Amino acid sequence: MKAVMYIDAVFTVGSVDRRLFGSFVEHLGRSVYTGIYEPGHFTADSKGMREDVIDLVRELNVPIVRYPGGNFVSGYRWEDGIGPVENRPARLDLAWRTMEPNEVGIDEFMHWAEKVGTEPLMAVNLGTRGIDAARSLIEYCNLPGGTYWSNLRRQNGHADPYSIKTWCLGNEMDGPWQLGHKCASDYGKLAAETGKVMKLVDPSIELVSCGSSKFIMPTFPSWECETLEYTYDIADYISMHDYFGNWDGNTPEYLALNLEMDSFIQTVKAACDYVKAKKRSPKTMYICFDEWNIWFHNKLEDKRRMKKNILPAGTPLLEEHYTHEDAILIGELLITLLKNADRVKIACIAQLVNVIAPIIAEKGGKAWRQTIFFPFQQVSCFGRGKVMLPAIESPTYKSERFGDVPYIEAIGVVDEDEGHLTVFAVNRSLNDDIDFQIETRGFGKCRLSFRTEMISDDLKAENSADSEKVRPIMIHEMRSEGRTFDFRLKKASWNMIRFDLS
Ligand code: AHR
């Protein structure tokens, strides 16, 4: 079988916003407690933050991290997490039925974010709280001083404002499981008024209006159309969330699920543009895909455990161990986000550490890279620049849900400043290697710089603290020069091919 990819210098999708490779830390399971934070751990800094985890997060090159939830934020009192730790109250978090000790709050998270070299995507509680809590939080975070809340931040040892740029107006407010779940018009009104007040405190911020929490929500896409009636003028982005899983063990169908993500994005774009037209607005609403990942391995078991007892802080929840086939799908989902880079400006793989995460931090032990770490890391580090319009001729297979699915999924990104063209490609075939030709046009001569592939004989292979079985390996071949290049993509593989441009 043979596939051809044409990359023409003239045809681009748009520029990649660096925030497309964001992630998420929620007060949930071991994401914070024994994840990013474990005082007494052999790598902990003076504030209890694990340096081994920080090193791995830096490897991922994550420019923005959503915090503090997720479902957690919809019951959160942010004031519980500031000031002397010994005075902070323990609270019952009802989203995950877990005790929250409030040892980590906004100031500790900002210390961590600064060390990592990332910016926060801060969420406000529009479930059990509203305008007043949001305005005091932004005053605490973004004003230099001279007001009650900004002076309190200074008293707490943080003289400079955090100047947090991007804020989520609540989380998954369309979901009946959400504390303070609302109908579209109630959410739209509250979000618009909260956003208005937040922008009065700091006009330089950007806001994310809540979109649908899943593609299969019964209220999708009317939720988008109705809420944007209220929030279109005040918000800069609408959020999207989606999680994928190989629920019935049908891997060819599973590996087509990035097409669901694509169709979800196309519909959200259409809903935004409908409201734009209705309002005669010159403004384009961008997308913040602030939760996406694979989540199915332990989902039902976790639900059962949460139903029973109140869990102590740092109880493992949502600890998915990812396989080789999961990593292939993550690669495809990243390709899909890149294909939509003109509209999707922020995206967060959910989450970052321990909870449905590329990084596992063993309590008192090592931190290590799951299989999905690698495609994310490669795209985050090398997928910066301009996305090229993909034109691919590929053999296909039949999917029950998606019809004809191409075996090859690929995208090219050009970094004009550094002079590189990088192609990311997946071969979805479980049985056949496929010849893959890349024909470049309008770049002059290109030179193959290097190529990596991630393969495995076992689709269910996982990594562990002691063994990184699944990871990309460098393919050593002639550094040929020209316009057309021939490769062979192994079955069920994730590939990166990098060229130098002359
Ligand atoms: O990321 C885990 C959970 O998934 C988040 O708390 C919630 O927003 C989503 O349903």
Coordinates of C-alpha atoms and ligand atoms in Angstrom, one line a residue:
M1 CA 0.0 0.0 0.0
K2 CA 1.2 3.5 -0.7
A3 CA 0.2 7.0 0.5
V4 CA 1.3 10.4 -0.8
M5 CA 1.3 13.7 1.2
Y6 CA 1.6 17.0 -0.7
I7 CA 2.9 20.0 1.2
D8 CA 2.7 23.2 -0.7
A9 CA 4.4 26.3 0.8
V10 CA 1.5 28.5 -0.4
F11 CA -1.4 26.6 1.3
T12 CA -1.5 27.1 5.1
V13 CA -4.1 26.6 7.7
G14 CA -2.8 29.2 10.1
S15 CA -0.2 29.8 12.8
V16 CA 0.0 27.5 15.8
D17 CA -0.7 29.4 19.1
R18 CA 1.8 28.0 21.6
R19 CA -1.0 27.5 24.0
L20 CA -2.3 24.7 21.9
F21 CA -0.1 22.4 24.0
G22 CA -1.5 23.2 27.4
S23 CA -2.4 20.9 30.2
F24 CA -4.5 20.8 33.4
V25 CA -3.9 20.3 37.2
E26 CA -7.1 19.8 39.2
H27 CA -7.6 19.2 42.9
L28 CA -8.5 15.6 42.2
G29 CA -7.0 12.3 43.2
R30 CA -3.2 12.5 43.3
S31 CA -2.9 15.4 40.8
V32 CA -1.9 17.9 43.4
Y33 CA -1.4 15.9 46.6
T34 CA 1.5 13.4 45.9
G35 CA 1.5 14.6 42.3
I36 CA 2.9 18.1 41.9
Y37 CA 3.1 18.5 45.7
E38 CA 4.6 16.1 48.2
P39 CA 6.4 17.7 51.1
G40 CA 9.0 15.2 52.4
H41 CA 9.6 13.7 48.9
F42 CA 13.3 13.3 48.2
T43 CA 13.0 15.9 45.4
A44 CA 10.6 18.4 47.1
D45 CA 11.6 22.0 47.1
S46 CA 11.2 24.3 50.1
K47 CA 7.4 24.6 49.3
G48 CA 6.9 20.9 48.9
M49 CA 6.8 20.9 45.1
R50 CA 8.3 17.8 43.5
E51 CA 11.3 18.8 41.3
D52 CA 11.3 15.4 39.5
V53 CA 7.8 16.2 38.3
I54 CA 8.7 19.7 37.4
D55 CA 11.6 18.4 35.2
L56 CA 9.2 16.1 33.3
V57 CA 6.6 18.9 32.9
R58 CA 9.4 21.1 31.5
E59 CA 10.2 18.3 29.0
L60 CA 6.6 18.5 27.8
N61 CA 7.1 22.2 27.2
V62 CA 3.6 23.1 28.5
P63 CA 2.9 26.8 28.0
I64 CA -0.4 27.0 29.9
V65 CA -1.9 24.9 32.7
R66 CA -5.6 25.0 33.7
Y67 CA -6.3 25.2 37.5
P68 CA -7.9 24.4 40.0
G69 CA -10.6 22.4 38.1
G70 CA -12.6 20.9 36.5
N71 CA -15.6 19.8 38.5
F72 CA -13.6 20.7 41.7
V73 CA -13.8 24.4 40.9
S74 CA -17.6 24.4 41.0
G75 CA -17.6 24.0 44.8
Y76 CA -14.3 25.7 45.6
R77 CA -13.8 28.6 47.9
W78 CA -10.5 30.1 46.7
E79 CA -10.0 32.1 49.9
D80 CA -9.6 28.8 51.8
G81 CA -6.3 28.3 50.1
I82 CA -4.5 31.5 51.0
G83 CA -2.7 32.7 54.1
P84 CA -0.8 30.6 56.8
V85 CA -1.3 27.0 56.0
E86 CA -2.0 26.1 59.6
N87 CA -5.1 28.3 59.6
R88 CA -6.6 26.9 56.4
P89 CA -9.8 24.9 56.7
A90 CA -10.3 21.4 55.6
R91 CA -13.3 21.1 53.4
L92 CA -15.4 18.4 51.8
D93 CA -15.0 18.5 48.0
L94 CA -18.3 17.2 46.7
A95 CA -17.2 16.9 43.1
W96 CA -14.9 14.0 43.9
R97 CA -16.2 13.3 47.4
T98 CA -12.7 13.9 48.8
M99 CA -11.3 15.8 51.8
E100 CA -9.5 19.0 50.6
P101 CA -6.9 20.1 53.1
N102 CA -6.2 23.4 51.2
E103 CA -2.5 23.0 51.7
V104 CA -2.1 24.1 48.1
G105 CA -3.9 27.1 46.9
I106 CA -3.4 29.9 44.4
D107 CA -0.1 31.1 45.8
E108 CA 1.5 27.7 45.9
F109 CA 0.2 26.9 42.4
M110 CA 1.7 30.2 41.1
H111 CA 5.0 29.3 42.7
W112 CA 4.9 26.0 40.9
A113 CA 3.9 27.5 37.6
E114 CA 6.7 30.0 37.7
K115 CA 9.2 27.2 38.3
V116 CA 7.8 25.2 35.4
G117 CA 7.8 28.2 33.2
T118 CA 4.1 28.1 32.4
E119 CA 1.1 30.4 32.7
P120 CA -2.1 29.6 34.4
L121 CA -5.5 29.2 32.8
M122 CA -7.5 30.1 35.9
A123 CA -11.1 28.9 36.4
V124 CA -13.7 30.7 38.6
N125 CA -16.5 29.0 40.4
L126 CA -19.8 29.7 38.7
G127 CA -21.4 26.6 40.3
T128 CA -21.9 27.4 44.0
R129 CA -20.5 31.0 43.8
G130 CA -20.6 33.8 41.3
I131 CA -19.7 37.4 40.5
D132 CA -18.4 38.5 43.9
A133 CA -16.0 35.6 44.5
A134 CA -14.7 36.0 40.9
R135 CA -14.1 39.7 41.3
S136 CA -12.2 39.3 44.6
L137 CA -10.1 36.5 43.1
I138 CA -9.0 38.6 40.1
E139 CA -8.4 41.5 42.4
Y140 CA -6.2 39.2 44.6
C141 CA -4.3 37.9 41.5
N142 CA -4.0 40.8 39.1
L143 CA -4.1 44.2 40.9
P144 CA -0.7 45.6 42.1
G145 CA -2.0 46.7 45.5
G146 CA -4.0 49.3 47.3
T147 CA -7.2 47.3 47.6
Y148 CA -8.3 44.9 50.2
W149 CA -7.6 41.7 48.2
S150 CA -4.4 42.9 46.5
N151 CA -3.0 44.0 49.8
L152 CA -3.8 40.6 51.2
R153 CA -1.8 39.0 48.5
R154 CA 1.1 41.3 49.3
Q155 CA 0.7 40.5 53.0
N156 CA 0.9 36.8 52.1
G157 CA 4.3 37.4 50.6
H158 CA 3.6 38.1 47.0
A159 CA 4.4 41.7 46.2
D160 CA 4.0 41.5 42.5
P161 CA 0.6 40.8 40.9
Y162 CA 0.3 37.5 39.0
S163 CA -1.2 39.2 36.0
I164 CA -3.1 36.1 35.0
K165 CA -4.3 36.6 31.5
T166 CA -6.8 33.9 30.7
W167 CA -9.8 32.9 32.8
C168 CA -12.5 30.2 32.5
L169 CA -16.0 31.3 33.4
G170 CA -16.9 28.1 35.3
N171 CA -16.6 24.5 34.3
E172 CA -18.9 22.2 32.4
M173 CA -22.0 24.1 33.5
D174 CA -24.1 22.1 31.0
G175 CA -23.5 18.8 32.9
P176 CA -26.1 17.6 35.4
W177 CA -23.2 16.2 37.5
Q178 CA -21.8 19.7 38.0
L179 CA -22.3 21.4 41.4
G180 CA -24.6 24.3 40.5
H181 CA -25.5 22.9 37.0
K182 CA -27.4 25.5 35.0
C183 CA -29.6 25.7 31.9
A184 CA -28.1 27.6 29.0
S185 CA -29.8 30.9 29.6
D186 CA -29.1 31.0 33.4
Y187 CA -25.4 30.2 32.7
G188 CA -25.2 32.7 29.8
K189 CA -26.5 35.5 32.0
L190 CA -24.3 34.7 35.0
A191 CA -21.2 34.2 32.8
A192 CA -21.8 37.5 30.9
E193 CA -22.2 39.5 34.1
T194 CA -19.3 37.8 35.9
G195 CA -17.1 38.4 32.8
K196 CA -18.2 42.0 32.7
V197 CA -17.2 42.6 36.3
M198 CA -13.9 40.7 35.9
K199 CA -13.0 42.9 32.9
L200 CA -13.8 46.0 34.9
V201 CA -11.2 44.9 37.5
D202 CA -8.7 44.1 34.8
P203 CA -9.6 45.0 31.2
S204 CA -6.5 43.2 29.8
I205 CA -7.8 39.6 30.6
E206 CA -9.3 37.1 28.2
L207 CA -12.3 35.0 29.0
V208 CA -13.5 31.5 28.1
S209 CA -17.2 30.9 28.0
C210 CA -18.3 27.3 28.9
G211 CA -19.2 25.2 25.8
S212 CA -20.4 21.6 25.9
S213 CA -18.7 19.1 28.1
K214 CA -19.0 16.2 25.6
F215 CA -19.8 15.7 21.9
I216 CA -22.7 13.4 23.0
M217 CA -24.4 15.9 25.4
P218 CA -28.1 16.1 24.5
T219 CA -27.9 19.9 24.7
F220 CA -25.0 20.1 22.2
P221 CA -25.0 22.3 20.1
S222 CA -28.0 24.3 21.2
W223 CA -26.0 25.1 24.4
E224 CA -23.4 26.9 22.4
C225 CA -25.9 28.9 20.4
E226 CA -28.0 29.9 23.5
T227 CA -25.1 30.7 25.9
L228 CA -23.2 32.7 23.2
E229 CA -26.3 34.9 22.8
Y230 CA -25.2 36.3 26.2
T231 CA -21.4 35.8 26.3
Y232 CA -20.4 36.5 22.7
D233 CA -19.4 40.1 23.3
I234 CA -17.6 39.6 26.6
A235 CA -15.8 36.2 26.0
D236 CA -12.9 35.6 23.7
Y237 CA -13.1 31.8 23.6
I238 CA -15.6 29.1 23.9
S239 CA -14.5 25.9 25.7
M240 CA -14.8 22.3 24.4
H241 CA -14.2 19.0 26.4
D242 CA -14.0 15.5 25.0
Y243 CA -12.6 12.2 26.3
F244 CA -12.2 9.0 24.2
G245 CA -12.0 5.3 25.0
N246 CA -11.7 1.9 23.5
W247 CA -14.8 0.8 25.3
D248 CA -15.5 -2.3 23.3
G249 CA -12.0 -3.3 22.4
N250 CA -12.4 -2.5 18.7
T251 CA -9.1 -0.9 17.9
P252 CA -9.8 0.1 14.2
E253 CA -12.9 2.0 15.4
Y254 CA -10.9 3.5 18.4
L255 CA -8.2 4.8 16.1
A256 CA -10.8 6.7 14.1
L257 CA -12.0 8.7 17.1
N258 CA -10.0 11.8 16.2
L259 CA -12.7 12.2 13.5
E260 CA -15.2 12.7 16.3
M261 CA -13.0 15.5 17.7
D262 CA -12.8 17.0 14.2
S263 CA -16.5 16.9 13.7
F264 CA -17.1 18.4 17.2
I265 CA -14.8 21.3 16.3
Q266 CA -16.5 21.9 13.0
T267 CA -19.9 22.1 14.7
V268 CA -18.7 24.4 17.4
K269 CA -17.2 26.7 14.8
A270 CA -20.6 26.7 12.9
A271 CA -22.5 27.5 16.2
C272 CA -20.1 30.4 16.9
D273 CA -20.4 31.7 13.4
Y274 CA -24.2 31.5 13.5
V275 CA -24.2 33.7 16.6
K276 CA -21.7 36.0 15.0
A277 CA -24.0 36.4 11.9
K278 CA -27.0 36.8 14.1
K279 CA -25.4 39.6 16.1
R280 CA -23.8 41.2 13.0
S281 CA -20.6 41.0 14.9
P282 CA -17.1 41.5 13.3
K283 CA -15.6 39.4 16.1
T284 CA -14.5 35.8 15.6
M285 CA -15.0 33.5 18.6
Y286 CA -12.0 31.2 19.1
I287 CA -11.9 27.8 20.7
C288 CA -10.3 26.7 23.9
F289 CA -10.4 22.9 23.9
D290 CA -9.5 22.9 27.6
E291 CA -10.0 19.2 28.3
W292 CA -9.2 16.4 26.0
N293 CA -7.6 13.0 26.5
I294 CA -8.3 9.3 26.7
W295 CA -10.3 8.2 29.7
F296 CA -11.9 4.8 30.0
H297 CA -9.5 2.2 31.6
N298 CA -10.7 2.8 35.2
K299 CA -13.7 5.0 34.8
L300 CA -16.4 2.7 36.0
E301 CA -14.4 1.4 38.9
D302 CA -13.6 5.0 40.1
K303 CA -17.3 5.9 39.9
R304 CA -18.1 2.9 42.2
R305 CA -15.4 3.9 44.7
M306 CA -16.5 7.5 44.9
K307 CA -20.1 6.4 45.6
K308 CA -19.1 4.6 48.8
N309 CA -17.0 6.7 51.2
I310 CA -15.6 10.1 51.5
L311 CA -12.0 9.7 50.3
P312 CA -8.9 11.1 52.1
A313 CA -6.9 13.7 50.2
G314 CA -4.4 12.1 47.8
T315 CA -6.5 9.0 47.2
P316 CA -5.7 7.6 43.7
L317 CA -8.5 8.4 41.3
L318 CA -8.6 8.4 37.5
E319 CA -5.1 6.8 37.3
E320 CA -5.2 5.5 33.8
H321 CA -2.2 3.4 32.6
Y322 CA -1.9 4.1 28.9
T323 CA -1.0 1.7 26.2
H324 CA 0.7 1.9 22.8
E325 CA -2.6 2.2 21.0
D326 CA -3.6 5.0 23.3
A327 CA -0.5 6.9 22.3
I328 CA -1.3 6.4 18.6
L329 CA -4.7 8.0 19.2
I330 CA -3.2 10.9 21.2
G331 CA -0.9 11.5 18.1
E332 CA -4.0 11.6 15.9
L333 CA -5.8 14.0 18.3
L334 CA -2.8 16.3 18.2
I335 CA -2.8 16.2 14.4
T336 CA -6.5 17.1 14.5
L337 CA -5.9 20.1 16.8
L338 CA -3.1 21.3 14.5
K339 CA -5.5 20.9 11.5
N340 CA -7.8 23.4 13.2
A341 CA -5.1 25.7 14.4
D342 CA -6.8 28.7 12.7
R343 CA -9.7 28.4 15.2
V344 CA -8.5 26.3 18.2
K345 CA -6.0 28.6 20.0
I346 CA -5.8 27.0 23.4
A347 CA -6.0 23.2 24.2
C348 CA -5.3 21.3 27.4
I349 CA -4.5 17.7 27.6
A350 CA -6.3 16.6 30.7
Q351 CA -4.6 16.2 32.9
L352 CA -0.9 16.5 33.6
V353 CA 0.2 14.3 36.6
N354 CA -1.3 11.0 37.9
V355 CA -4.9 11.8 36.9
I356 CA -5.5 10.7 33.3
A357 CA -2.0 12.0 32.7
P358 CA 1.1 11.6 30.6
I359 CA 3.2 11.7 33.9
I360 CA 2.9 9.3 36.8
A361 CA 4.5 10.3 40.1
E362 CA 4.8 7.4 42.5
K363 CA 4.1 8.4 46.1
G364 CA 7.6 8.6 47.7
G365 CA 9.1 7.2 44.5
K366 CA 9.9 8.0 40.9
A367 CA 8.1 10.1 38.4
W368 CA 7.9 8.5 34.9
R369 CA 6.6 9.0 31.4
Q370 CA 3.5 7.1 30.1
T371 CA 3.2 6.1 26.5
I372 CA 1.1 9.2 25.6
F373 CA 3.9 11.5 27.0
F374 CA 5.9 11.0 23.8
P375 CA 3.6 12.2 20.9
F376 CA 2.6 15.1 23.1
Q377 CA 6.2 16.0 23.8
Q378 CA 7.2 15.8 20.2
V379 CA 4.3 17.9 18.9
S380 CA 4.7 20.4 21.7
C381 CA 8.4 20.8 21.0
F382 CA 8.5 20.6 17.2
G383 CA 5.0 21.5 16.1
R384 CA 5.4 25.2 16.4
G385 CA 5.1 27.6 13.4
K386 CA 2.6 27.5 10.5
V387 CA 0.4 24.5 9.8
M388 CA 0.3 23.4 6.2
L389 CA -3.0 22.4 4.6
P390 CA -2.9 18.6 4.5
A391 CA -3.5 17.0 1.1
I392 CA -3.1 13.3 1.5
E393 CA -3.9 10.4 -0.8
S394 CA -4.2 7.3 1.4
P395 CA -5.7 3.9 1.2
T396 CA -8.7 3.6 3.5
Y397 CA -10.6 1.1 5.7
K398 CA -14.3 0.9 6.5
S399 CA -15.4 2.2 9.9
E400 CA -19.0 1.5 11.1
R401 CA -19.2 5.0 12.5
F402 CA -17.0 7.1 10.2
G403 CA -17.3 5.4 6.8
D404 CA -14.0 5.4 4.8
V405 CA -11.1 6.2 7.2
P406 CA -7.7 6.9 5.7
Y407 CA -4.9 4.6 7.1
I408 CA -2.6 7.6 7.1
E409 CA -3.3 10.7 9.2
A410 CA -0.6 13.4 8.9
I411 CA 0.1 17.1 9.1
G412 CA 3.1 19.3 8.3
V413 CA 4.2 22.4 10.3
V414 CA 6.7 24.9 9.0
D415 CA 8.9 26.9 11.4
E416 CA 10.1 29.7 9.1
D417 CA 12.2 31.4 11.7
E418 CA 14.3 28.3 12.4
G419 CA 14.0 26.9 8.9
H420 CA 12.3 23.5 9.5
L421 CA 9.4 21.5 8.1
T422 CA 8.1 18.9 10.5
V423 CA 5.7 16.1 9.5
F424 CA 3.8 14.1 12.1
A425 CA 2.2 11.0 10.8
V426 CA 0.2 7.9 12.0
N427 CA -0.3 4.7 10.2
R428 CA -3.6 3.4 11.6
S429 CA -3.3 0.0 9.9
L430 CA -2.9 -2.8 12.4
N431 CA -1.6 -5.2 9.7
D432 CA 0.4 -3.4 7.1
D433 CA 3.4 -1.1 6.8
I434 CA 2.6 1.6 4.2
D435 CA 4.9 3.4 1.8
F436 CA 4.7 7.1 2.5
Q437 CA 5.8 9.7 0.0
I438 CA 6.1 13.3 0.9
E439 CA 6.1 15.7 -2.0
T440 CA 7.1 19.3 -1.1
R441 CA 6.3 22.2 -3.3
G442 CA 7.5 25.8 -3.2
F443 CA 10.2 25.3 -0.5
G444 CA 13.1 24.8 -2.8
K445 CA 15.3 21.9 -1.8
C446 CA 14.6 20.3 1.6
R447 CA 17.1 18.2 3.5
L448 CA 16.0 15.3 5.7
S449 CA 17.2 16.2 9.2
F450 CA 16.0 13.2 11.3
R451 CA 13.1 10.8 11.7
T452 CA 11.7 9.0 14.7
E453 CA 9.1 6.2 14.9
M454 CA 7.2 4.8 17.8
I455 CA 6.1 1.2 17.2
S456 CA 5.2 -1.9 19.3
D457 CA 4.4 -5.5 18.7
D458 CA 1.9 -5.3 21.5
L459 CA -0.9 -2.7 21.1
K460 CA -1.5 -3.0 24.8
A461 CA 2.1 -2.4 25.9
E462 CA 2.5 0.1 28.8
N463 CA 5.4 1.9 30.4
S464 CA 6.2 1.7 34.1
A465 CA 8.6 3.3 36.6
D466 CA 11.3 0.9 35.6
S467 CA 10.7 0.4 31.9
E468 CA 10.0 2.8 29.1
K469 CA 9.0 0.1 26.6
V470 CA 7.0 2.4 24.4
R471 CA 8.9 5.5 23.2
P472 CA 10.1 6.9 19.9
I473 CA 13.3 5.7 18.5
M474 CA 15.6 7.5 16.0
I475 CA 15.7 6.0 12.5
H476 CA 19.2 6.3 11.0
E477 CA 19.1 6.8 7.3
M478 CA 20.7 8.9 4.6
R479 CA 20.2 12.7 5.1
S480 CA 18.9 13.0 1.5
E481 CA 18.1 16.3 -0.2
G482 CA 15.4 17.2 -2.7
R483 CA 11.7 17.8 -3.0
T484 CA 10.3 14.3 -2.9
F485 CA 11.0 11.8 -0.1
D486 CA 10.1 8.2 0.4
F487 CA 9.6 6.5 3.8
R488 CA 7.9 3.4 5.1
L489 CA 5.5 3.9 8.0
K490 CA 5.3 0.8 10.1
K491 CA 1.9 -0.6 11.1
A492 CA 0.3 1.0 14.1
S493 CA 3.0 3.6 14.3
W494 CA 3.5 7.3 15.4
N495 CA 6.1 9.1 13.3
M496 CA 7.9 12.4 13.2
I497 CA 9.9 13.5 10.2
R498 CA 11.9 16.7 10.2
F499 CA 13.5 18.5 7.3
D500 CA 15.8 21.5 7.1
L501 CA 14.7 24.1 4.7
S502 CA 17.4 25.8 2.6
Ligands
AHR1 O1 -10.6 15.9 34.0 C1 -11.5 15.2 34.8 C2 -12.9 15.8 34.9 O2 -13.5 15.7 33.6 C3 -13.0 17.3 35.1 O3 -13.0 17.6 36.5 C4 -14.3 17.7 34.5 O4 -14.3 19.0 34.0 C5 -14.5 16.7 33.4 O5 -15.7 16.1 33.4

